[in-house]
Amino acid sequence: MCGIFGCICEAAVPVLVDGLRRLEYRGYDSVGFAFISEGRIIVMKDKGSIDDFVRRVDLDSLDSRIEVGIGHTRWATHGAPCKENAHPHLDCTGSIAIVHNGVLENFLELRAGLQARGHAFSSNTDSEVIAHLVEEGVRSGIGLKGALASASSQTRGSMAVAALSSAEPDRIVCFRRESPLILGIGPKGVYCASDIPALVKYATRFFLMPEGSLATLTRGGFTLESASGEQIDPCAVGVDWDLAAVDRGGYAHFMLKEIHEQPLAVSNTLRISAEYVARAASLLLGKRILLTGSGTSYHACLCASYLLNSLGFDARAIISSEFEEHLKGQPLGEAVVVGVSQSGETADTLGAIRHAKRLGARVLGITNTLSSSITSLSDAYLCTQGGPEIGVAATKSFLTQLVALEMLSFRAALASGSLSRADYEGVVSEMASLPAKISSILGRLDRLREIALKYADRRDAYFLGRGMNVATAMEGALKLKEISYIHAEGYPAGESKHGPISLVEPGFLCVFVAPKDSSRQRIIGNVMEMKARGAEIFSVLTEGDGELVEVSDEHFEVPESPEYLYPVLCTVPLQALAYYVATYRGLDPDRPRNLAKSVTVL
Ligand code: M6R
């Protein structure tokens, strides 16, 4: 949650605005900047997005000689999204400014202590205590770095911070615990940011800040040390994303761009080294498999659990936020936990993984971010090769997760002997056809635009599927609801008669994920039940399925495939449906209200 950007370079103001804009997917409730100008700190902040802010505030009036600045884009956790709660936060003297990403667990107690010592607060945030704690450290003569180290030792919880002090106007001091912070060096300056996309335009070398470390950025570079003051050698990470990968590239929205990038993303994921997949798969052998993730990533887990069970494994998918409760009292020494997350930073998923590790489970991480917290906690990991995903709605990350999980499952089945070498090779060659099949669907998106126009004014919708496609249906419903605000529920089709059907009246939209798989005959029964109550039926079906076309009001065809490829293929039209419905409703699919791309709070 929240994005931090800091830079020391010539003409820092436009760099800060641009860097922060690339982090808006992490939150966009409010925005703010702090600059050092003529030895003083200037803070500008307000409610709303960066574009709104830049339209309202005359940033051009700022001194073009400004070289040092920090900025923040917020997803509110403590305190309403308003100007007062926007970052940066200042100390009592106005000479220290901080931006913070994370959540402080003991801020109430710290705040009470600070107030008792005479500090005045101007926001309701947890973050403001950091500014006042740093103020006390600076006042005691230990300098900005010492003061931030001292503040970090008094706080509990996640904390990525960048701080400025007018007494040390040439530097930015950063601290990182649990929340991510990456440092970058480029030909024109030194930078820090919550995520790599913000740095790609400016930096040529990238360094992860280790857990619990402090960094001091100056014009000449940065130094890194532990909280106890020992120097740390920075660890460089390879980043091969170019600017085009983090820009919209001519598409109206990141979401649409990312939908169109799926053939490439999937083919890159299919190229993950066989050796890596085999190593990861070996972790599953003879173990009870618990797959965990949140939101879309949970749907990938659910889908994979069906596949793994059909291949002879004992697999269960558990929503990360329920993981600990769900498995209360169970020993996990014999389990392997597969933690799935696009960002690799989702607090619920990290919490589930940490819980499982405490109880002795081995961990396999599947993330789209090699440098993430989940990868660093894992005994083995696979990096889905989706490339940067900026749109808040997960699209290509879901498809690449499905593909990585399928590669893993089939490889484990080969190793366990439940799949013959010949069958395994058949699967590999079928999977290789995915990028072309996805492209063929993308070539027909105009049809979905028409269908979306018809459904754009609906209030409710059910998404129904069976088997692996229960997960597809749930993903379709999540996509629609999160970006179009239409109430949508994803359900196992067979379950609909146990309650949900009571809502169905003439015109109620039912989206069926009904490709020609082993449950196709039974799902036709479910279609008929809904139709009999007057529901409007939109089916995603296999090309040439005349019987289902006949009973559907609208349909969209996907290419004929083996059963395990249908979740990948059937998801694409559902993503596009949600995208077009949202845009017809005048909404920005990249920035759904109340959401953030990376949810780093529990
Ligand atoms: O980064 P993660 O995959 O761990 O994120 C999990 C969810 O927050 C995410 O999938 C969310 O549900 C998306 N907005 C769905 O489109």
Coordinates of C-alpha atoms and ligand atoms in Angstrom, one line a residue:
M1 CA 0.0 0.0 0.0
C2 CA 1.3 3.5 -0.8
G3 CA 4.2 4.4 -3.0
I4 CA 7.3 6.3 -2.1
F5 CA 9.7 8.0 -4.5
G6 CA 12.8 10.0 -3.7
C7 CA 15.5 11.5 -5.9
I8 CA 18.7 13.6 -5.8
C9 CA 19.2 14.9 -9.3
E10 CA 19.1 18.1 -11.4
A11 CA 15.6 19.5 -11.9
A12 CA 14.1 17.1 -9.4
V13 CA 10.5 18.3 -9.4
P14 CA 9.4 16.7 -12.8
V15 CA 11.3 13.6 -12.0
L16 CA 9.5 13.2 -8.7
V17 CA 6.1 13.8 -10.3
D18 CA 6.9 11.2 -13.0
G19 CA 8.3 8.6 -10.6
L20 CA 5.3 8.9 -8.3
R21 CA 2.9 8.6 -11.2
R22 CA 4.3 5.2 -12.0
L23 CA 3.6 4.2 -8.4
E24 CA 0.0 5.3 -8.4
Y25 CA -1.2 1.7 -8.9
R26 CA -0.2 1.3 -5.2
G27 CA -2.7 3.8 -4.1
Y28 CA -4.1 7.1 -5.2
D29 CA -6.2 8.5 -2.3
S30 CA -3.8 11.5 -1.9
V31 CA -0.4 12.7 -3.0
G32 CA 2.3 14.9 -1.7
F33 CA 5.9 16.1 -2.2
A34 CA 8.6 17.6 0.0
F35 CA 11.6 19.4 -1.5
I36 CA 14.6 21.0 -0.1
S37 CA 14.8 24.6 -1.5
E38 CA 17.4 27.1 -0.3
G39 CA 18.0 25.1 2.8
R40 CA 14.3 24.9 3.7
I41 CA 11.7 22.2 3.4
I42 CA 8.7 22.9 1.2
V43 CA 5.7 20.5 1.4
M44 CA 2.9 20.4 -1.1
K45 CA 0.2 17.8 -0.7
D46 CA -3.5 17.2 -1.3
K47 CA -6.3 14.7 -1.6
G48 CA -6.7 12.9 -4.9
S49 CA -4.6 11.7 -7.7
I50 CA -1.3 13.2 -9.0
D51 CA -3.0 14.4 -12.2
D52 CA -5.6 16.3 -10.2
F53 CA -2.9 17.7 -8.0
V54 CA -0.7 18.8 -10.9
R55 CA -3.7 20.5 -12.5
R56 CA -4.4 22.5 -9.3
V57 CA -0.9 23.3 -8.1
D58 CA 1.6 25.4 -9.9
L59 CA 4.6 23.2 -9.7
D60 CA 6.4 25.3 -12.4
S61 CA 6.7 28.1 -9.8
L62 CA 9.1 25.9 -7.8
D63 CA 12.7 26.6 -8.1
S64 CA 14.1 24.7 -11.1
R65 CA 17.4 24.3 -9.1
I66 CA 15.7 22.0 -6.6
E67 CA 17.7 18.7 -6.5
V68 CA 16.5 16.9 -3.5
G69 CA 12.9 15.7 -3.0
I70 CA 10.6 12.9 -1.7
G71 CA 7.1 12.1 -2.7
H72 CA 4.2 9.8 -1.7
T73 CA 1.0 8.4 -3.2
R74 CA -1.3 7.0 -0.5
W75 CA -3.8 4.2 0.0
A76 CA -5.4 5.2 3.3
T77 CA -5.0 2.8 6.3
H78 CA -5.1 5.1 9.3
G79 CA -7.1 8.3 8.8
A80 CA -9.4 9.4 6.0
P81 CA -8.0 10.3 2.6
C82 CA -7.7 14.0 3.1
K83 CA -5.1 16.7 2.8
E84 CA -4.1 16.6 6.5
N85 CA -3.5 12.9 6.3
A86 CA -1.5 13.0 3.0
H87 CA 2.2 12.5 3.3
P88 CA 4.9 14.0 3.7
H89 CA 4.5 14.5 7.4
L90 CA 6.5 17.2 9.2
D91 CA 7.8 17.4 12.7
C92 CA 6.9 20.2 15.0
T93 CA 9.6 22.5 13.7
G94 CA 8.9 22.0 10.0
S95 CA 12.5 21.0 9.4
I96 CA 12.0 17.2 9.0
A97 CA 9.8 15.6 6.5
I98 CA 9.0 11.9 6.1
V99 CA 7.1 9.7 3.7
H100 CA 6.1 6.2 4.9
N101 CA 4.8 3.0 3.4
G102 CA 3.6 0.5 5.9
V103 CA 1.6 0.2 9.1
L104 CA 2.8 0.9 12.6
E105 CA 1.3 -1.4 15.2
N106 CA 2.3 0.7 18.3
F107 CA 1.6 4.2 17.0
L108 CA -1.2 5.0 19.5
E109 CA 1.2 4.4 22.4
L110 CA 4.0 6.3 20.7
R111 CA 1.7 9.1 19.9
A112 CA 0.5 9.4 23.4
G113 CA 4.1 9.5 24.7
L114 CA 5.1 12.1 22.1
Q115 CA 2.1 14.3 23.0
A116 CA 2.9 14.0 26.6
R117 CA 6.4 15.4 25.7
G118 CA 4.8 18.4 24.0
H119 CA 4.6 17.3 20.3
A120 CA 1.6 18.6 18.4
F121 CA 0.1 16.4 15.7
S122 CA -1.6 17.6 12.5
S123 CA -2.9 14.3 11.1
N124 CA -4.7 11.1 12.2
T125 CA -2.1 8.9 10.6
D126 CA 0.2 6.3 12.2
S127 CA 3.0 7.7 10.0
E128 CA 3.3 11.1 11.6
V129 CA 4.8 9.6 14.8
I130 CA 7.9 8.8 12.7
A131 CA 8.5 12.6 12.0
H132 CA 8.2 13.4 15.7
L133 CA 10.5 10.5 16.8
V134 CA 13.1 11.7 14.2
E135 CA 12.7 15.2 15.5
E136 CA 13.6 14.0 19.0
G137 CA 16.7 12.1 17.7
V138 CA 17.9 15.1 15.7
R139 CA 17.4 17.4 18.7
S140 CA 19.6 15.0 20.7
G141 CA 22.4 15.5 18.2
I142 CA 22.6 12.1 16.5
G143 CA 21.8 13.5 13.0
L144 CA 19.1 12.4 10.5
K145 CA 20.5 8.9 10.0
G146 CA 20.9 8.2 13.7
A147 CA 17.5 9.7 14.4
L148 CA 15.8 7.5 11.8
A149 CA 17.5 4.4 13.2
S150 CA 16.4 5.3 16.6
A151 CA 12.8 5.9 15.4
S152 CA 12.8 2.6 13.7
S153 CA 13.9 0.8 16.9
Q154 CA 10.9 2.4 18.8
T155 CA 8.3 1.4 16.2
R156 CA 6.7 -2.0 15.5
G157 CA 5.2 -2.9 12.2
S158 CA 6.1 -2.4 8.5
M159 CA 8.0 0.7 7.6
A160 CA 9.6 1.9 4.4
V161 CA 10.6 5.5 5.0
A162 CA 12.4 8.3 3.2
A163 CA 13.3 11.3 5.3
L164 CA 14.6 14.8 4.7
S165 CA 16.1 17.3 7.2
S166 CA 16.8 20.9 6.4
A167 CA 19.9 20.6 8.6
E168 CA 21.3 18.1 6.1
P169 CA 20.0 19.4 2.8
D170 CA 22.1 17.3 0.5
R171 CA 20.7 13.9 1.4
I172 CA 17.7 11.5 1.8
V173 CA 17.9 8.9 4.5
C174 CA 15.8 5.7 4.1
F175 CA 14.9 2.9 6.3
R176 CA 13.2 -0.4 5.3
R177 CA 11.4 -3.1 7.4
E178 CA 8.9 -5.5 5.7
S179 CA 7.7 -2.9 3.2
P180 CA 9.8 -2.8 0.0
L181 CA 12.3 -0.1 -1.0
I182 CA 14.6 -0.2 -3.9
L183 CA 17.6 2.1 -4.6
G184 CA 18.6 3.1 -8.1
I185 CA 21.7 4.9 -9.6
G186 CA 21.6 6.4 -13.0
P187 CA 23.7 8.8 -15.1
K188 CA 21.9 11.8 -13.7
G189 CA 21.1 11.0 -10.1
V190 CA 20.3 8.7 -7.2
Y191 CA 16.8 7.4 -6.5
C192 CA 14.7 5.4 -4.1
A193 CA 11.3 3.9 -4.8
S194 CA 8.8 1.4 -3.6
D195 CA 8.9 -0.5 -6.9
I196 CA 11.1 -0.9 -9.9
P197 CA 8.7 0.6 -12.6
A198 CA 9.2 4.0 -11.0
L199 CA 13.0 3.7 -11.4
V200 CA 13.3 2.2 -14.9
K201 CA 13.4 5.6 -16.7
Y202 CA 16.2 7.0 -14.5
A203 CA 18.3 4.3 -13.1
T204 CA 20.7 1.8 -14.8
R205 CA 21.6 -0.1 -11.6
F206 CA 19.1 -1.3 -9.0
F207 CA 19.7 -2.4 -5.5
L208 CA 17.3 -4.0 -3.0
M209 CA 17.5 -2.5 0.5
P210 CA 17.9 -5.4 2.9
E211 CA 15.4 -5.9 5.7
G212 CA 16.2 -3.6 8.6
S213 CA 18.7 -1.5 6.7
L214 CA 19.3 2.2 6.5
A215 CA 20.5 4.0 3.3
T216 CA 21.9 7.5 2.9
L217 CA 21.5 8.9 -0.6
T218 CA 23.7 11.8 -1.7
R219 CA 24.6 13.2 -5.1
G220 CA 27.6 10.8 -5.3
G221 CA 25.7 7.6 -4.6
F222 CA 24.5 5.9 -1.5
T223 CA 25.8 4.0 1.6
L224 CA 24.0 1.2 3.2
E225 CA 24.2 0.0 6.8
S226 CA 22.4 -2.1 9.3
A227 CA 20.5 -0.5 12.2
S228 CA 23.5 -1.1 14.4
G229 CA 25.7 0.8 12.0
E230 CA 27.6 -1.9 10.2
Q231 CA 28.3 -1.3 6.5
I232 CA 26.4 -3.5 4.2
D233 CA 27.5 -4.3 0.6
P234 CA 24.6 -3.5 -1.7
C235 CA 23.1 -6.3 -3.6
A236 CA 22.4 -5.4 -7.2
V237 CA 19.4 -6.9 -9.0
G238 CA 19.1 -7.4 -12.7
V239 CA 16.2 -5.6 -14.3
D240 CA 15.5 -6.1 -18.0
W241 CA 12.2 -4.1 -18.2
D242 CA 12.4 -1.3 -20.6
L243 CA 10.4 1.9 -20.5
A244 CA 7.9 0.6 -23.0
A245 CA 7.0 -2.2 -20.6
V246 CA 6.0 0.2 -17.9
D247 CA 4.3 2.8 -20.2
R248 CA 0.8 2.4 -21.7
G249 CA 2.2 2.0 -25.2
G250 CA -0.7 3.6 -27.0
Y251 CA -3.5 1.7 -25.2
A252 CA -6.2 3.7 -23.4
H253 CA -5.5 1.9 -20.1
F254 CA -2.8 -0.3 -18.6
M255 CA -5.5 -3.0 -18.2
L256 CA -6.2 -3.2 -21.9
K257 CA -2.5 -3.2 -22.7
E258 CA -1.9 -6.0 -20.2
I259 CA -4.7 -8.1 -21.6
H260 CA -3.1 -7.8 -25.0
E261 CA 0.3 -8.7 -23.6
Q262 CA -0.9 -12.1 -22.5
P263 CA 0.3 -14.2 -25.4
L264 CA 3.8 -12.8 -24.8
A265 CA 3.6 -13.1 -21.0
V266 CA 2.4 -16.7 -21.3
S267 CA 5.1 -17.7 -23.8
N268 CA 7.7 -16.2 -21.5
T269 CA 6.4 -18.2 -18.6
L270 CA 6.4 -21.3 -20.7
R271 CA 10.2 -20.7 -21.2
I272 CA 10.9 -21.0 -17.4
S273 CA 13.9 -23.4 -17.3
A274 CA 12.8 -27.0 -17.0
E275 CA 15.4 -27.5 -14.4
Y276 CA 13.8 -24.8 -12.2
V277 CA 10.4 -26.3 -12.6
A278 CA 11.7 -29.8 -11.8
R279 CA 13.4 -28.4 -8.7
A280 CA 10.3 -26.7 -7.5
A281 CA 8.2 -29.8 -8.4
S282 CA 10.4 -32.0 -6.3
L283 CA 9.3 -30.1 -3.2
L284 CA 5.7 -31.3 -3.7
L285 CA 6.5 -35.0 -3.8
G286 CA 5.0 -37.0 -0.9
K287 CA 3.7 -33.9 0.7
R288 CA 0.3 -32.5 1.6
I289 CA 0.0 -29.4 -0.7
L290 CA -1.5 -26.2 0.6
L291 CA -1.9 -23.5 -2.0
T292 CA -2.5 -20.0 -0.7
G293 CA -3.0 -16.6 -2.2
S294 CA -5.4 -13.6 -2.1
G295 CA -7.9 -12.3 -4.7
T296 CA -6.9 -13.3 -8.1
S297 CA -3.9 -15.3 -6.9
Y298 CA -6.3 -17.4 -4.7
H299 CA -8.3 -18.2 -7.8
A300 CA -5.1 -19.5 -9.5
C301 CA -4.5 -21.6 -6.4
L302 CA -8.1 -23.0 -6.5
C303 CA -7.7 -23.9 -10.1
A304 CA -4.4 -25.7 -9.5
S305 CA -5.8 -27.6 -6.6
Y306 CA -8.3 -29.3 -8.9
L307 CA -5.5 -30.2 -11.3
L308 CA -3.1 -31.5 -8.6
N309 CA -5.8 -33.6 -7.1
S310 CA -6.7 -35.1 -10.5
L311 CA -3.0 -36.0 -10.8
G312 CA -2.9 -37.9 -7.6
F313 CA -1.7 -35.3 -5.1
D314 CA -3.4 -34.2 -1.9
A315 CA -4.0 -30.4 -2.6
R316 CA -6.1 -27.8 -1.0
A317 CA -6.4 -24.1 -1.8
I318 CA -6.9 -21.7 1.2
I319 CA -7.4 -18.0 1.1
S320 CA -4.4 -16.4 2.7
S321 CA -6.3 -14.2 5.2
E322 CA -8.0 -17.4 6.5
F323 CA -5.0 -19.6 6.4
E324 CA -4.0 -19.5 10.1
E325 CA -7.6 -19.9 11.3
H326 CA -8.4 -22.6 8.8
L327 CA -5.5 -24.8 9.9
K328 CA -5.6 -24.0 13.6
G329 CA -4.1 -26.8 15.6
Q330 CA -2.8 -28.7 12.6
P331 CA 0.9 -29.6 12.4
L332 CA 2.4 -28.6 9.1
G333 CA 5.7 -30.4 9.2
E334 CA 4.5 -32.7 6.4
A335 CA 3.1 -29.9 4.3
V336 CA 4.4 -27.8 1.5
V337 CA 2.9 -24.4 1.2
V338 CA 2.7 -22.9 -2.3
G339 CA 2.4 -19.2 -1.9
V340 CA 1.1 -17.4 -5.0
S341 CA 1.3 -13.7 -5.4
Q342 CA 1.8 -11.3 -8.3
S343 CA 3.5 -8.7 -6.1
G344 CA 5.1 -11.1 -3.7
E345 CA 4.3 -8.4 -1.0
T346 CA 0.7 -9.1 -0.1
A347 CA 0.5 -9.0 3.7
D348 CA -2.1 -11.8 4.0
T349 CA -0.1 -14.2 1.9
L350 CA 3.1 -13.3 3.7
G351 CA 1.3 -13.9 7.0
A352 CA 0.1 -17.3 5.8
I353 CA 3.6 -18.3 4.7
R354 CA 5.2 -17.1 7.9
H355 CA 2.7 -19.1 9.9
A356 CA 3.3 -22.2 7.9
K357 CA 7.1 -21.8 8.2
R358 CA 6.8 -21.5 12.0
L359 CA 5.0 -24.8 12.0
G360 CA 7.7 -26.5 9.9
A361 CA 6.2 -26.4 6.4
R362 CA 8.4 -26.0 3.4
V363 CA 7.5 -23.1 1.1
L364 CA 7.4 -22.8 -2.6
G365 CA 6.8 -19.2 -3.8
I366 CA 5.3 -18.3 -7.1
T367 CA 5.5 -14.6 -7.7
N368 CA 5.9 -12.1 -10.6
T369 CA 8.6 -10.2 -8.7
L370 CA 11.9 -12.0 -8.2
S371 CA 13.0 -9.4 -5.6
S372 CA 9.9 -9.8 -3.4
S373 CA 9.5 -10.7 0.3
I374 CA 7.7 -13.9 -0.6
T375 CA 10.5 -15.1 -2.8
S376 CA 13.0 -14.4 0.0
L377 CA 11.0 -16.4 2.4
S378 CA 10.7 -19.4 0.1
D379 CA 12.7 -22.6 0.0
A380 CA 12.2 -22.7 -3.8
Y381 CA 10.4 -20.3 -6.1
L382 CA 9.2 -19.9 -9.6
C383 CA 9.0 -16.4 -11.1
T384 CA 6.1 -16.0 -13.5
Q385 CA 7.4 -14.0 -16.4
G386 CA 4.5 -11.6 -16.8
G387 CA 6.6 -8.4 -16.8
P388 CA 5.4 -5.4 -14.9
E389 CA 1.6 -5.3 -14.2
I390 CA 0.5 -1.8 -13.4
G391 CA -3.3 -2.0 -13.8
V392 CA -4.9 -2.7 -10.4
A393 CA -7.0 -5.5 -11.9
A394 CA -4.8 -8.6 -12.2
T395 CA -4.9 -9.9 -15.8
K396 CA -1.6 -11.3 -17.3
S397 CA -0.4 -12.2 -13.8
F398 CA -3.4 -14.6 -13.5
L399 CA -2.7 -16.3 -16.8
T400 CA 0.9 -16.6 -16.0
Q401 CA 0.2 -18.0 -12.6
L402 CA -2.1 -20.6 -14.1
V403 CA 0.5 -21.6 -16.6
A404 CA 3.3 -21.8 -14.0
L405 CA 1.1 -23.8 -11.7
E406 CA 0.2 -26.2 -14.5
M407 CA 3.8 -26.6 -15.5
L408 CA 4.6 -27.3 -11.9
S409 CA 1.7 -29.8 -11.4
F410 CA 2.5 -31.8 -14.5
R411 CA 6.2 -31.9 -13.8
A412 CA 5.4 -33.2 -10.3
A413 CA 3.1 -35.8 -11.7
L414 CA 5.9 -37.0 -14.0
A415 CA 8.3 -37.2 -11.1
S416 CA 5.8 -39.1 -9.0
G417 CA 5.0 -41.5 -11.8
S418 CA 1.3 -40.6 -12.0
L419 CA 2.0 -39.2 -15.5
S420 CA 3.9 -41.1 -18.2
R421 CA 6.7 -39.4 -20.1
A422 CA 4.7 -39.6 -23.3
D423 CA 1.7 -38.0 -21.7
Y424 CA 3.9 -35.3 -20.2
E425 CA 5.3 -34.5 -23.5
G426 CA 1.8 -34.3 -24.9
V427 CA 0.9 -31.8 -22.2
V428 CA 4.1 -29.7 -23.0
S429 CA 3.2 -29.5 -26.6
E430 CA -0.5 -28.6 -25.9
M431 CA 0.7 -25.8 -23.6
A432 CA 3.0 -24.5 -26.3
S433 CA -0.2 -23.8 -28.3
L434 CA -1.5 -21.4 -25.7
P435 CA 0.0 -18.1 -26.9
A436 CA -1.5 -18.5 -30.4
K437 CA -4.9 -19.5 -29.0
I438 CA -4.9 -16.5 -26.7
S439 CA -4.0 -14.3 -29.7
S440 CA -6.9 -15.7 -31.6
I441 CA -9.3 -14.7 -28.8
L442 CA -7.7 -11.2 -28.6
G443 CA -8.4 -10.8 -32.4
R444 CA -12.1 -11.1 -31.7
L445 CA -12.4 -8.6 -28.8
D446 CA -14.8 -6.4 -30.8
R447 CA -17.5 -9.0 -30.3
L448 CA -17.0 -8.6 -26.5
R449 CA -17.2 -4.9 -26.8
E450 CA -20.7 -5.3 -28.3
I451 CA -21.7 -7.8 -25.6
A452 CA -20.4 -5.4 -22.9
L453 CA -22.5 -2.6 -24.2
K454 CA -25.6 -4.7 -23.8
Y455 CA -24.7 -5.6 -20.2
A456 CA -23.1 -2.3 -19.0
D457 CA -26.2 -1.1 -17.1
R458 CA -26.8 -4.3 -15.1
R459 CA -26.9 -4.2 -11.4
D460 CA -26.0 -7.9 -10.7
A461 CA -24.5 -10.9 -12.3
Y462 CA -23.7 -14.5 -11.5
F463 CA -20.6 -16.2 -13.0
L464 CA -21.0 -19.9 -12.9
G465 CA -18.6 -22.8 -13.7
R466 CA -17.7 -26.3 -12.7
G467 CA -14.5 -28.1 -11.9
M468 CA -11.4 -26.0 -12.6
N469 CA -13.7 -23.4 -14.1
V470 CA -15.2 -22.6 -10.8
A471 CA -12.0 -20.6 -10.3
T472 CA -12.4 -19.0 -13.8
A473 CA -16.0 -18.0 -12.9
M474 CA -14.9 -16.5 -9.6
E475 CA -12.1 -14.6 -11.4
G476 CA -14.6 -13.3 -14.0
A477 CA -16.9 -12.0 -11.2
L478 CA -14.0 -10.4 -9.4
K479 CA -12.9 -8.6 -12.5
L480 CA -16.3 -7.3 -13.2
K481 CA -17.1 -6.2 -9.7
E482 CA -13.8 -4.6 -8.9
I483 CA -13.6 -2.3 -11.9
S484 CA -17.3 -1.7 -12.9
Y485 CA -18.9 -1.8 -9.4
I486 CA -21.6 -4.2 -10.7
H487 CA -22.4 -6.7 -8.0
A488 CA -21.1 -10.0 -9.3
E489 CA -20.7 -13.4 -7.7
G490 CA -18.7 -16.3 -8.9
Y491 CA -20.2 -19.7 -7.9
P492 CA -19.9 -23.4 -8.6
A493 CA -22.7 -23.8 -11.1
G494 CA -24.1 -26.8 -9.2
E495 CA -24.4 -24.8 -6.1
S496 CA -26.6 -22.1 -7.6
K497 CA -29.7 -24.1 -6.9
H498 CA -28.9 -24.1 -3.2
G499 CA -29.8 -20.5 -2.7
P500 CA -28.4 -18.0 -5.3
I501 CA -31.1 -19.0 -7.8
S502 CA -33.7 -17.3 -5.7
L503 CA -32.4 -13.9 -6.9
V504 CA -32.9 -14.8 -10.5
E505 CA -35.8 -13.1 -12.3
P506 CA -36.3 -12.2 -16.0
G507 CA -33.2 -10.4 -17.4
F508 CA -30.8 -11.4 -14.5
L509 CA -27.4 -11.9 -16.1
C510 CA -25.8 -15.3 -15.8
V511 CA -22.4 -15.8 -17.3
F512 CA -21.5 -19.4 -17.8
V513 CA -18.0 -20.7 -18.2
A514 CA -18.9 -23.8 -20.1
P515 CA -16.2 -25.2 -22.4
K516 CA -16.4 -28.7 -23.6
D517 CA -14.8 -30.4 -20.6
S518 CA -15.9 -33.3 -18.4
S519 CA -18.6 -31.2 -16.7
R520 CA -20.0 -29.7 -19.9
Q521 CA -23.1 -31.9 -19.9
R522 CA -24.0 -31.1 -16.3
I523 CA -23.5 -27.4 -16.8
I524 CA -26.0 -27.4 -19.6
G525 CA -28.5 -28.6 -16.9
N526 CA -27.6 -25.5 -14.8
V527 CA -28.0 -23.2 -17.9
M528 CA -31.5 -24.6 -18.4
E529 CA -32.4 -24.1 -14.7
M530 CA -31.4 -20.4 -15.0
K531 CA -33.1 -20.0 -18.4
A532 CA -36.3 -21.4 -17.0
R533 CA -36.4 -18.5 -14.5
G534 CA -35.9 -15.9 -17.3
A535 CA -32.1 -15.3 -16.8
E536 CA -30.2 -13.8 -19.6
I537 CA -27.4 -16.3 -20.5
F538 CA -23.9 -15.4 -21.8
S539 CA -21.8 -18.5 -22.3
V540 CA -18.1 -18.7 -22.9
L541 CA -18.0 -22.0 -24.8
T542 CA -15.9 -24.1 -27.1
E543 CA -16.0 -23.2 -30.8
G544 CA -18.7 -25.2 -32.6
D545 CA -20.7 -26.1 -29.5
G546 CA -24.1 -25.6 -31.3
E547 CA -26.1 -27.1 -28.5
L548 CA -24.9 -24.5 -26.0
V549 CA -25.1 -21.7 -28.5
E550 CA -28.8 -22.6 -29.0
V551 CA -29.7 -22.1 -25.3
S552 CA -27.5 -18.9 -24.8
D553 CA -28.6 -15.4 -25.5
E554 CA -25.0 -14.4 -26.2
H555 CA -21.9 -16.5 -26.5
F556 CA -18.1 -16.2 -27.1
E557 CA -16.1 -19.0 -28.5
V558 CA -12.7 -20.2 -27.3
P559 CA -10.5 -22.7 -29.3
E560 CA -11.0 -26.4 -28.7
S561 CA -8.4 -27.6 -26.2
P562 CA -7.6 -30.1 -23.5
E563 CA -9.5 -29.5 -20.3
Y564 CA -6.6 -28.0 -18.3
L565 CA -6.2 -25.2 -20.8
Y566 CA -9.7 -23.9 -20.6
P567 CA -9.3 -21.8 -17.5
V568 CA -6.5 -19.8 -19.2
L569 CA -8.5 -19.4 -22.4
C570 CA -11.9 -18.7 -20.9
T571 CA -10.5 -16.0 -18.6
V572 CA -9.5 -13.8 -21.5
P573 CA -13.0 -12.9 -22.7
L574 CA -14.1 -12.4 -19.1
Q575 CA -11.3 -9.9 -18.5
A576 CA -12.2 -8.0 -21.7
L577 CA -15.9 -8.0 -20.8
A578 CA -15.1 -6.4 -17.4
Y579 CA -12.8 -3.9 -19.1
Y580 CA -15.4 -2.8 -21.7
V581 CA -18.3 -2.7 -19.2
A582 CA -16.2 -0.4 -16.9
T583 CA -15.3 1.9 -19.7
Y584 CA -18.9 2.1 -20.9
R585 CA -19.8 3.1 -17.4
G586 CA -17.3 5.9 -17.6
L587 CA -15.0 4.4 -15.0
D588 CA -11.2 4.2 -15.0
P589 CA -10.4 0.4 -14.9
D590 CA -6.8 1.1 -13.9
R591 CA -7.9 2.9 -10.7
P592 CA -10.9 1.3 -9.1
R593 CA -12.1 3.1 -6.0
N594 CA -10.8 1.9 -2.6
L595 CA -8.3 -0.5 -4.1
A596 CA -4.6 -0.7 -4.5
K597 CA -2.4 -3.0 -6.5
S598 CA -0.4 -4.2 -3.7
V599 CA -2.1 -4.8 -0.4
T600 CA 0.5 -4.8 2.3
V601 CA -1.8 -4.5 5.3
L602 CA -3.5 -7.3 7.1
Ligands
M6R1 O1 0.0 -9.3 -5.5 P1 -1.0 -10.4 -5.2 O2 -1.2 -11.3 -6.3 O3 -0.6 -11.1 -3.9 O4 -2.3 -9.6 -5.0 C1 -3.5 -10.3 -4.5 C2 -4.7 -9.5 -4.7 O5 -4.7 -8.3 -3.9 C3 -5.0 -9.2 -6.1 O6 -5.1 -10.3 -6.9 C4 -6.4 -8.4 -6.2 O7 -7.4 -9.3 -5.9 C5 -6.6 -7.9 -7.6 N1 -7.1 -6.5 -7.6 C6 -7.5 -8.6 -8.5 O8 -7.7 -8.1 -9.7

